[in-house]
Short mmCIF file of N, CA and C in Angstrom, two decimals:
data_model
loop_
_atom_site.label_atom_id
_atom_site.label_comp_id
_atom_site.label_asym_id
_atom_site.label_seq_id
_atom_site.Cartn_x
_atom_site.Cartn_y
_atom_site.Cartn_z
N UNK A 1 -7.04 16.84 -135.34
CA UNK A 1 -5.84 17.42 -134.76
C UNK A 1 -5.36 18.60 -135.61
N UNK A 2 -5.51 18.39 -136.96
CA UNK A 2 -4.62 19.58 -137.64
C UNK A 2 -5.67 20.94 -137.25
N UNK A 3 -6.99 20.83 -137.36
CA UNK A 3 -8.10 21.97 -137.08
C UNK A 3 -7.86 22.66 -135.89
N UNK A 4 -7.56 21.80 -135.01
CA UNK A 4 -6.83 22.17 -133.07
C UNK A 4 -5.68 22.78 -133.44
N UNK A 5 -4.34 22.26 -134.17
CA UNK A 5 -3.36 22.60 -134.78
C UNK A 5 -3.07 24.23 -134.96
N UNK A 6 -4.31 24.30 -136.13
CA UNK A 6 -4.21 25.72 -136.95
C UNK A 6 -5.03 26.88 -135.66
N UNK A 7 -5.12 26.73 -134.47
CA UNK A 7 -5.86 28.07 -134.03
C UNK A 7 -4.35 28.56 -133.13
N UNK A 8 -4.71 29.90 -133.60
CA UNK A 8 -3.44 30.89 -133.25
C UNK A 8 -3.42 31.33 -132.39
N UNK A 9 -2.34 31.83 -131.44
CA UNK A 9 -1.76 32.35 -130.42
C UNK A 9 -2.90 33.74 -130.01
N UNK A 10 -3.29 34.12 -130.96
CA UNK A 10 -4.19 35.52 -130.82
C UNK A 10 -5.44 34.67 -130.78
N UNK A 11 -5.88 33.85 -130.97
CA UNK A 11 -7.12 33.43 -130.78
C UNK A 11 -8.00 33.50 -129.42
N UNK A 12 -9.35 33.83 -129.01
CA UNK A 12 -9.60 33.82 -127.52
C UNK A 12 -9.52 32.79 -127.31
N UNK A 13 -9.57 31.61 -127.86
CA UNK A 13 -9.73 30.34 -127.50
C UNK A 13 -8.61 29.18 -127.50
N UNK A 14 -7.27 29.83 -127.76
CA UNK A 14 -6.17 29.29 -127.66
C UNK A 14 -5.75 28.16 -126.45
N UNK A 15 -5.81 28.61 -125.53
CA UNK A 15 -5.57 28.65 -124.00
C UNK A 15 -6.42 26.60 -124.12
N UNK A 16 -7.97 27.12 -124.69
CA UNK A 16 -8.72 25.93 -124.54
C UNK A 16 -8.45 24.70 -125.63
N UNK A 17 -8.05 25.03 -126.60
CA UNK A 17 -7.45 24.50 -127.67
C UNK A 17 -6.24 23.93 -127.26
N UNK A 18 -5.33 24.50 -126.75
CA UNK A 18 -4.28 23.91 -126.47
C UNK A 18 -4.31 22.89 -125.34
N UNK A 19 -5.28 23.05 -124.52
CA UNK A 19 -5.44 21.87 -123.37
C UNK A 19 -5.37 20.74 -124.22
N UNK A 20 -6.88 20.69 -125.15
CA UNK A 20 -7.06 19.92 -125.92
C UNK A 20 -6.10 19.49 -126.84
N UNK A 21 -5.34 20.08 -127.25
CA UNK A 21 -4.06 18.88 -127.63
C UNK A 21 -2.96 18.38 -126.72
N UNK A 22 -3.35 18.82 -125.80
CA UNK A 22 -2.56 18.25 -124.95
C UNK A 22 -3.05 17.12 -124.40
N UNK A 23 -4.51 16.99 -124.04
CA UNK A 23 -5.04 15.53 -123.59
C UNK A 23 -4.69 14.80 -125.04
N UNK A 24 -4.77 15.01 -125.82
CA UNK A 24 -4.37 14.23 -126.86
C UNK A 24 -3.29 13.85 -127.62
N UNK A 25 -1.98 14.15 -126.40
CA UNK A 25 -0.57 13.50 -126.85
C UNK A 25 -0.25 14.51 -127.80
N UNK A 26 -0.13 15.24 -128.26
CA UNK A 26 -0.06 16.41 -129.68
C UNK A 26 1.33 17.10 -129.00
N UNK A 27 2.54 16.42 -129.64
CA UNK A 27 3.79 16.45 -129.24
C UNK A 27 3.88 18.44 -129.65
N UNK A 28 3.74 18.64 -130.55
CA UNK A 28 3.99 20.01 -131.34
C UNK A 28 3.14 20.95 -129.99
N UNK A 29 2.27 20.94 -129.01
CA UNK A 29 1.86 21.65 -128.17
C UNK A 29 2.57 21.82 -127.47
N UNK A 30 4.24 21.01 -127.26
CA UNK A 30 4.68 21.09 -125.96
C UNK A 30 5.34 22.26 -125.65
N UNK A 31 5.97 23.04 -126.86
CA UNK A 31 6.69 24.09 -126.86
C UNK A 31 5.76 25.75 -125.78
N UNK A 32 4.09 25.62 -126.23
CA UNK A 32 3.49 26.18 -125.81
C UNK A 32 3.32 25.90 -124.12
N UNK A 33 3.07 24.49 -123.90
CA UNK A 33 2.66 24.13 -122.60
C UNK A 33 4.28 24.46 -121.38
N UNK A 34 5.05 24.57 -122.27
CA UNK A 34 6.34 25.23 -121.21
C UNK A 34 6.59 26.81 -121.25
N UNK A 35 5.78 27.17 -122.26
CA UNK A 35 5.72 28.72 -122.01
C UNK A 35 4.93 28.93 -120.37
N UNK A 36 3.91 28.37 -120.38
CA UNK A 36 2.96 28.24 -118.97
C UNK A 36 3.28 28.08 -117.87
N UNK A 37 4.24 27.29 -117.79
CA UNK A 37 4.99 26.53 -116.75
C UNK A 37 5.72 27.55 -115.99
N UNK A 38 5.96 28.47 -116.33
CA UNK A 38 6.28 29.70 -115.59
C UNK A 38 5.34 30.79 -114.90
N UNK A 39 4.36 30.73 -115.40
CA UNK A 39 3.13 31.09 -115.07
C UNK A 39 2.61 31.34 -113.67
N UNK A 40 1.88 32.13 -113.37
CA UNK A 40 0.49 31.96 -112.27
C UNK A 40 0.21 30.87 -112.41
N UNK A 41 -0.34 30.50 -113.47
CA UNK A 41 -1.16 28.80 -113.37
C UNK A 41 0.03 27.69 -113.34
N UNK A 42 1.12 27.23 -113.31
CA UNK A 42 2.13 26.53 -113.64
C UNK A 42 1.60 25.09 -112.96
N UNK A 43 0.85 25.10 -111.80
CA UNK A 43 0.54 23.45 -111.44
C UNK A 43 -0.40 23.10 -112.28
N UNK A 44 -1.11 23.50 -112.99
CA UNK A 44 -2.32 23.73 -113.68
C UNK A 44 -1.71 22.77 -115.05
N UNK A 45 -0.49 23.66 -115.73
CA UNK A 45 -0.06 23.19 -116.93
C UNK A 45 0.75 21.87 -116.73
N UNK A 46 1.20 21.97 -115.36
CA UNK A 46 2.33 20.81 -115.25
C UNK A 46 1.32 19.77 -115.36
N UNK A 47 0.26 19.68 -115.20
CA UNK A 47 -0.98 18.46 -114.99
C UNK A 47 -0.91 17.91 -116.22
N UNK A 48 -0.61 18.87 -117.49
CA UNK A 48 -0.95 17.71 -118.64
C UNK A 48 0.42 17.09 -118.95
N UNK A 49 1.56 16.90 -117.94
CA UNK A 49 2.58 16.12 -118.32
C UNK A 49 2.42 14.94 -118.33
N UNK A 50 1.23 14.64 -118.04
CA UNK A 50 0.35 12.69 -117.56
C UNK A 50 0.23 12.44 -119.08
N UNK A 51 0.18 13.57 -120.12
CA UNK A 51 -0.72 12.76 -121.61
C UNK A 51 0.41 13.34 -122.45
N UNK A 52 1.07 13.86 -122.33
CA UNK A 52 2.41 14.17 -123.11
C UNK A 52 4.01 14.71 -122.31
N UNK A 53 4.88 13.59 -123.04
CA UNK A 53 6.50 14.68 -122.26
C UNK A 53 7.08 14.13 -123.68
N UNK A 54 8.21 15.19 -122.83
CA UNK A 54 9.71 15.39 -124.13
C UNK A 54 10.47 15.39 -122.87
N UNK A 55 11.82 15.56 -124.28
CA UNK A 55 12.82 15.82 -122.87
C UNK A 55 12.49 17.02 -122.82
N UNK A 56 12.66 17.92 -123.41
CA UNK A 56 12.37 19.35 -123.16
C UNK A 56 11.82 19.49 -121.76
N UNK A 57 10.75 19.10 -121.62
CA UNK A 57 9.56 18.68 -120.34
C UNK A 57 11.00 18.21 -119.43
N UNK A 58 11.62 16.84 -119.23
CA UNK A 58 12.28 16.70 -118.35
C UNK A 58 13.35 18.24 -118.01
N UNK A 59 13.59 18.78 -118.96
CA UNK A 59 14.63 19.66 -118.62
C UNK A 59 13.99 20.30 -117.56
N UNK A 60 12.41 20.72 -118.24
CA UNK A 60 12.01 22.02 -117.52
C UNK A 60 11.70 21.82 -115.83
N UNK A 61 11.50 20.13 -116.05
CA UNK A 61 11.15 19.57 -114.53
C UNK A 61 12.28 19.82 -113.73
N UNK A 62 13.50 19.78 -114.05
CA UNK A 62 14.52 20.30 -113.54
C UNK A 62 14.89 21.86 -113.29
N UNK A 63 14.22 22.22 -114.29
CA UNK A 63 14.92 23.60 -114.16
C UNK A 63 13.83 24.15 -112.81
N UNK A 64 12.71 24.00 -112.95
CA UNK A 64 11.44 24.00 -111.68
C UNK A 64 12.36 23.44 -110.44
N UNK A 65 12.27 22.47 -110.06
CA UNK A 65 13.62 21.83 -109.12
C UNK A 65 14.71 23.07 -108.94
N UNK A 66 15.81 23.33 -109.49
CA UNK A 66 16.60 24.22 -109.22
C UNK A 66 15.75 25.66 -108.91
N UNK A 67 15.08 25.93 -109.26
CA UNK A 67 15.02 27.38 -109.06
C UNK A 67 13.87 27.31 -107.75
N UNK A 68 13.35 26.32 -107.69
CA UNK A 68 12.28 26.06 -106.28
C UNK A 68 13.19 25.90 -104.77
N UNK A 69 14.38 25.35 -105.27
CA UNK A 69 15.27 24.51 -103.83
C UNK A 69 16.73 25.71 -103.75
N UNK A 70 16.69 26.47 -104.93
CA UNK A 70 17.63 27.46 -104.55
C UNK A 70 17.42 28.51 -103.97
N UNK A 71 16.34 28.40 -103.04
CA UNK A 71 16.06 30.13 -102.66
C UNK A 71 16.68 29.65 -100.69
N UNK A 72 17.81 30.69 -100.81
CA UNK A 72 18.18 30.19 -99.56
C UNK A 72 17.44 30.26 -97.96
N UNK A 73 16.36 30.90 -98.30
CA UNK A 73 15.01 30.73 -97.01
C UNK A 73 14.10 29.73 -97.20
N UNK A 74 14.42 28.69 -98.00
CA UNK A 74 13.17 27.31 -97.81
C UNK A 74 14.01 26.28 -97.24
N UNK A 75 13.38 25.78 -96.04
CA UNK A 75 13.49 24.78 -94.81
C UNK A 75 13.30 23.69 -95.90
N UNK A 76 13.79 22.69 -95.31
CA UNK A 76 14.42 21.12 -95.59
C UNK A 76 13.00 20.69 -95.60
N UNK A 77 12.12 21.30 -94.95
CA UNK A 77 10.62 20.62 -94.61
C UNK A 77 9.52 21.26 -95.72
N UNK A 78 10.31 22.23 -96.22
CA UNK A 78 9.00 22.64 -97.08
C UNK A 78 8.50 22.14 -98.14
N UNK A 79 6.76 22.02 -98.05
CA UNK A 79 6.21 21.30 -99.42
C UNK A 79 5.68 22.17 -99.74
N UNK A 80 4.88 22.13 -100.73
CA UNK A 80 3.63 23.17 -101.55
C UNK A 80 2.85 22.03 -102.46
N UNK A 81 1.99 23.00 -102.86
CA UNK A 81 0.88 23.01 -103.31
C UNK A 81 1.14 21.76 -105.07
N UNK A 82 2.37 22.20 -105.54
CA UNK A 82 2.56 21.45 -106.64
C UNK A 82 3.09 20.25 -106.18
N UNK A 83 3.48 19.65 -105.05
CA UNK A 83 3.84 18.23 -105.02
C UNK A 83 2.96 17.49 -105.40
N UNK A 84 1.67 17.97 -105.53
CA UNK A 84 0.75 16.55 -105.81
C UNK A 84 0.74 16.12 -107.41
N UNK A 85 1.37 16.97 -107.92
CA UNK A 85 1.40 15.87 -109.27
C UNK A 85 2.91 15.92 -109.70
N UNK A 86 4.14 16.12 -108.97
CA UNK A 86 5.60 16.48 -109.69
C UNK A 86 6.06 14.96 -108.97
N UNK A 87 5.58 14.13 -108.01
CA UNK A 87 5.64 12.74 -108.33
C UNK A 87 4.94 12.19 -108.97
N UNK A 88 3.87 12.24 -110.01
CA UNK A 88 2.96 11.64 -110.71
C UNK A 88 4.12 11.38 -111.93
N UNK A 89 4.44 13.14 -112.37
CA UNK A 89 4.88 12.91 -113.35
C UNK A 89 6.55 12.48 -113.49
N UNK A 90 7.37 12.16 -112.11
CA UNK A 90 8.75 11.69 -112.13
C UNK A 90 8.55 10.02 -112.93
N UNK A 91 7.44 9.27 -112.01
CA UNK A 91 6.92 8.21 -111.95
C UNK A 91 6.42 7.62 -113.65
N UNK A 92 6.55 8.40 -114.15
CA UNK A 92 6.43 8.50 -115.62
C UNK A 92 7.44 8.46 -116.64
N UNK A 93 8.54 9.11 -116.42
CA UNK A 93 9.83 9.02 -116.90
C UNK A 93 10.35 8.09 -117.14
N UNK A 94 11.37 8.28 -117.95
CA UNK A 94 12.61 6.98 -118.28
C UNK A 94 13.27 6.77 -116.70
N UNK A 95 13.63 5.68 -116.44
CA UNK A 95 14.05 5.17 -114.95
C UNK A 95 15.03 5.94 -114.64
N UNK A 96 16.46 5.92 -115.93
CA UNK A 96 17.34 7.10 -115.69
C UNK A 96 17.08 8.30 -115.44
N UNK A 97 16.17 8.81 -116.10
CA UNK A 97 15.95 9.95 -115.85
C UNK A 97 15.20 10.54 -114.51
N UNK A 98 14.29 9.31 -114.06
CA UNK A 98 13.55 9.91 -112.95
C UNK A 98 14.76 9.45 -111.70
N UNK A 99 15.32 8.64 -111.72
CA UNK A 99 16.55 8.31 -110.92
C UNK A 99 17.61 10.08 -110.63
N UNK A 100 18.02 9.96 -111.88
CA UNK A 100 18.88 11.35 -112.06
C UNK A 100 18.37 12.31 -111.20
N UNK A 101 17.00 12.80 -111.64
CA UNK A 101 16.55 14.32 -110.67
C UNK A 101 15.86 13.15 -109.41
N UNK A 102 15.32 12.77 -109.24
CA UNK A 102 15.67 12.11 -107.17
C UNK A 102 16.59 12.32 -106.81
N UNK A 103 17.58 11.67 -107.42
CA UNK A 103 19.05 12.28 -106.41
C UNK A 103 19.80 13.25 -106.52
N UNK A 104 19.23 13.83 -107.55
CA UNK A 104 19.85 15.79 -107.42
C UNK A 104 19.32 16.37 -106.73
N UNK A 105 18.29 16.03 -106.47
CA UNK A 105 17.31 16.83 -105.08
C UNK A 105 16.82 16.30 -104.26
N UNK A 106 17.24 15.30 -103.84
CA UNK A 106 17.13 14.10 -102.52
C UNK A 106 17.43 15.24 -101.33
N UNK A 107 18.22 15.92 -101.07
CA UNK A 107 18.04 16.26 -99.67
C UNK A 107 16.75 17.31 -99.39
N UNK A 108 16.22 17.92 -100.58
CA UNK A 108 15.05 18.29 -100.22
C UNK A 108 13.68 17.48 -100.52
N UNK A 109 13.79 16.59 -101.17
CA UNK A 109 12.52 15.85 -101.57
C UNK A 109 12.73 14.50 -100.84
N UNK A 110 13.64 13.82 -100.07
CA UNK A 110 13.57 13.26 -98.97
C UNK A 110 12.27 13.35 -97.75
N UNK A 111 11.81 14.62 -97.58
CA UNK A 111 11.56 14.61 -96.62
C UNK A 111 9.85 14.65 -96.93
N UNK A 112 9.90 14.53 -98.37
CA UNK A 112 8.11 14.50 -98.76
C UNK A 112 7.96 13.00 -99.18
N UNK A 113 6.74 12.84 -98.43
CA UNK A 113 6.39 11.40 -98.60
C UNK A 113 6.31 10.74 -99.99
N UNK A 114 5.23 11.67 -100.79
CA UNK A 114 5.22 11.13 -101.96
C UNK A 114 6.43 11.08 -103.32
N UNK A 115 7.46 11.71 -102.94
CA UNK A 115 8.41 11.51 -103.48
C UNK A 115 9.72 10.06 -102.63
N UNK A 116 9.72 9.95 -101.87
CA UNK A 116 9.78 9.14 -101.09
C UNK A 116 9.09 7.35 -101.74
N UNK A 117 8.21 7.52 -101.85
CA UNK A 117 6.88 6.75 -102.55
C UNK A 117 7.77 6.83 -103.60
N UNK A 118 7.92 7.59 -104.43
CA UNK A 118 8.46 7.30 -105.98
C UNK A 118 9.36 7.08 -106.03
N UNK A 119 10.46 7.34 -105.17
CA UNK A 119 12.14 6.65 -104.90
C UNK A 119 12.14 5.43 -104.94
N UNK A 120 11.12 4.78 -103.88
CA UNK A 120 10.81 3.47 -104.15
C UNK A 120 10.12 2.86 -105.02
N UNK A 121 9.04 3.21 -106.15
CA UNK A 121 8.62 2.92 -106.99
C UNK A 121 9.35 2.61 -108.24
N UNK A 122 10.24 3.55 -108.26
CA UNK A 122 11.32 3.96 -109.64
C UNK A 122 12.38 2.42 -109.11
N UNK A 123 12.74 1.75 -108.00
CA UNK A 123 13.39 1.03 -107.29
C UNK A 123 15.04 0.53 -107.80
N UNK A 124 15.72 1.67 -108.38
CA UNK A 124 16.71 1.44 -108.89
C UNK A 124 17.62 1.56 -107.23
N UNK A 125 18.92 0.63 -107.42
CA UNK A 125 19.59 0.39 -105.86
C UNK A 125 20.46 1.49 -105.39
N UNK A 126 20.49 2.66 -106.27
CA UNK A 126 20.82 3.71 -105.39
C UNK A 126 19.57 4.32 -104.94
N UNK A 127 18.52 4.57 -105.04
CA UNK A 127 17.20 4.92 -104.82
C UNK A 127 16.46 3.87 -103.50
N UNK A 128 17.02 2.65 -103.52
CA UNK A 128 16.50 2.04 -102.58
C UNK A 128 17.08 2.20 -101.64
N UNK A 129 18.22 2.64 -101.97
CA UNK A 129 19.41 3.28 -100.46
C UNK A 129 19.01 3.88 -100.31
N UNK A 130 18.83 5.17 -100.45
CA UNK A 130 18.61 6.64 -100.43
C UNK A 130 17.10 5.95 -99.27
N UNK A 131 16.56 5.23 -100.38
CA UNK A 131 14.71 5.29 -99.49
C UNK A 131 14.83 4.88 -97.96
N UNK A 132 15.98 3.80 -98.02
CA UNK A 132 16.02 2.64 -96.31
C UNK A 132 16.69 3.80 -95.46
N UNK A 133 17.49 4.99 -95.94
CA UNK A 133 18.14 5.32 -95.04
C UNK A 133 17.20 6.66 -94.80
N UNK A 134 16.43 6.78 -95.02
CA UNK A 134 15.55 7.89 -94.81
C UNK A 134 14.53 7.46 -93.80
N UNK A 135 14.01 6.18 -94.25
CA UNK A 135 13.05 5.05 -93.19
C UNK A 135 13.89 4.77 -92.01
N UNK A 136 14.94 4.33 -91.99
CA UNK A 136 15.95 4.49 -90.92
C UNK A 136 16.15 5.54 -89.91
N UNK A 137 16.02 6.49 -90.52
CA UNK A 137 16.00 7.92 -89.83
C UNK A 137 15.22 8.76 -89.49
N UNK A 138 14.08 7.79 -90.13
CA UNK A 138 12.68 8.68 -89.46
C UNK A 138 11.98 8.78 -87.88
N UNK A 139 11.56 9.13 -87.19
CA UNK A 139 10.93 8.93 -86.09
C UNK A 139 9.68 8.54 -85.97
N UNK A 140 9.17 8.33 -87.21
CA UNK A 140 7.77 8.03 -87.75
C UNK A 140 7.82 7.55 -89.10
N UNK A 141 8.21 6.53 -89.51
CA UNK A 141 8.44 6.00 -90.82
C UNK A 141 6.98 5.74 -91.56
N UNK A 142 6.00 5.32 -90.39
CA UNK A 142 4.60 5.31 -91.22
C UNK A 142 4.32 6.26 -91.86
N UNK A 143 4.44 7.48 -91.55
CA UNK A 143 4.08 8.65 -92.11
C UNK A 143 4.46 9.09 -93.56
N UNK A 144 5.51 8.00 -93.89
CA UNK A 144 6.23 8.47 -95.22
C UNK A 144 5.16 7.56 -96.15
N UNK A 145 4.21 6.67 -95.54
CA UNK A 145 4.09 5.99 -96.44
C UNK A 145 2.45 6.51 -96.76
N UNK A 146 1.92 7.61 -96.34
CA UNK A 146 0.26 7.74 -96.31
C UNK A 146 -0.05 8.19 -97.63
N UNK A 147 -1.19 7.41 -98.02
CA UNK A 147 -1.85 7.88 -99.12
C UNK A 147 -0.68 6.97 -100.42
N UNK A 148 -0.39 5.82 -99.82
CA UNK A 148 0.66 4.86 -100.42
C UNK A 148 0.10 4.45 -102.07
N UNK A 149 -1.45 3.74 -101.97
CA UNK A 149 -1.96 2.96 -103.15
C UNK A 149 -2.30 4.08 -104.21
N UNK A 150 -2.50 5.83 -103.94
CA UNK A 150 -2.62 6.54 -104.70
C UNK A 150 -1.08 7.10 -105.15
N UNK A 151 -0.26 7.31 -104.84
CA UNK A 151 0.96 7.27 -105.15
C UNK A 151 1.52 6.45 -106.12
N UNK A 152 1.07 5.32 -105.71
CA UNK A 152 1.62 3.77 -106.61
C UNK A 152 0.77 3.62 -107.98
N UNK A 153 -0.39 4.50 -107.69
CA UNK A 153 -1.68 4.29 -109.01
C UNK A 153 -2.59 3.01 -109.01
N UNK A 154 -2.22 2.42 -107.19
CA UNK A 154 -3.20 0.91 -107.73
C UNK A 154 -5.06 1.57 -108.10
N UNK A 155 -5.59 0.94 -108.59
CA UNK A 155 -6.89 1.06 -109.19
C UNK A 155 -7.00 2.88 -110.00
N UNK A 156 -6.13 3.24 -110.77
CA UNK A 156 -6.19 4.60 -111.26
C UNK A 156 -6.02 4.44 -112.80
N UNK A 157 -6.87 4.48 -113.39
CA UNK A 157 -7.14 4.58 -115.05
C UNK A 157 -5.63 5.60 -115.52
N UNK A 158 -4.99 5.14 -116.62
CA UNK A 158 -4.07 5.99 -116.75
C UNK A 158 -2.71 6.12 -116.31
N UNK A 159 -2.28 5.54 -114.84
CA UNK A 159 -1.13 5.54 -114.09
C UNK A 159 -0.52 4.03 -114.82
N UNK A 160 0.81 4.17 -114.44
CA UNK A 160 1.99 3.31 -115.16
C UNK A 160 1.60 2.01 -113.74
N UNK A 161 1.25 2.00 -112.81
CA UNK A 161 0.71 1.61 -112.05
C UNK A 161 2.20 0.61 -111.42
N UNK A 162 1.96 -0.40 -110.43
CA UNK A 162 3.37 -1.70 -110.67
C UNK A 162 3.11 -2.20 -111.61
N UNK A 163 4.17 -2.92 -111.83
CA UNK A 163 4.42 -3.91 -112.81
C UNK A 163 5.68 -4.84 -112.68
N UNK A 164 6.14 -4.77 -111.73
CA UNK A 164 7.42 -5.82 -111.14
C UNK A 164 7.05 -6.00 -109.62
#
């Protein structure tokens, strides 16, 4: 780790180095891996939030959240391309914390399944409200639930998986 450590910002090989401490929990990378996060590549970097977070990381997951849901031309319906791992990594969090940003941005992440999936996973009883009254109101409630056992992490090396 310290050899990964010592290669510098000017290095060509930085970029690859730094992955590599990042699969390897290497808390001191994180400062770098949120420089990225703003990035062209930003789903790319958000991926290694599976092998390392801070709060820092939670902040930034928020600050992503606000500046994604404040643009006053995105529909109640819109997903992209980064949902597939920004419930991986809620699902990861301290309960408070992944509780907290669900319901700061429940009226737009309501309407995506896999966050939906993690409302109920996280299963704290304002979250289970939030989840019944969304199932309640759906016209197609199955639909919230597709692609359920990969969401939940059953059989996935690595995922916090159930456990209650």
């Amino acid at each position: 780790m310290a050899i990964l450590q010592g290669v510098v910002l000017s290095d060509e090989l930085f970029e690859k180095v730094l992955v590599q401490r990042l699969l390897r929990g290497d808390q001191r990378a994180i400062p770098e891996m949120i420089l990225r996060l703003s990035g062209e590549n930003a789903n790319y970097w958000w991926g290694f939030g599976r092998y390392v977070w801070s709060q820092d990381l939670t902040v930034a997951l928020d600050n992503h959240f606000s500046r994604r849901f404040s643009c006053s031309k995105l529909t109640i319906r819109d997903s992209s391309n980064e949902d597939w791992i920004m419930p991986e990594l809620i699902i990861r969090l301290p309960k408070f914390d992944a509780e907290s940003l669900l319901i700061k941005y429940w009226q737009y992440l309501r309407v995506i399944p896999s966050f939906v999936q993690v409302a109920l996973f996280i299963a704290t009883p304002p979250l289970r409200e939030l989840v019944e009254s969304v199932i309640t109101e759906s016209s197609n409630p199955e639909c919230l639930f597709e692609h359920f056992g990969i969401h939940w992490g059953f059989r996935m090396k690595g995922h916090p998986g159930v456990t209650k």
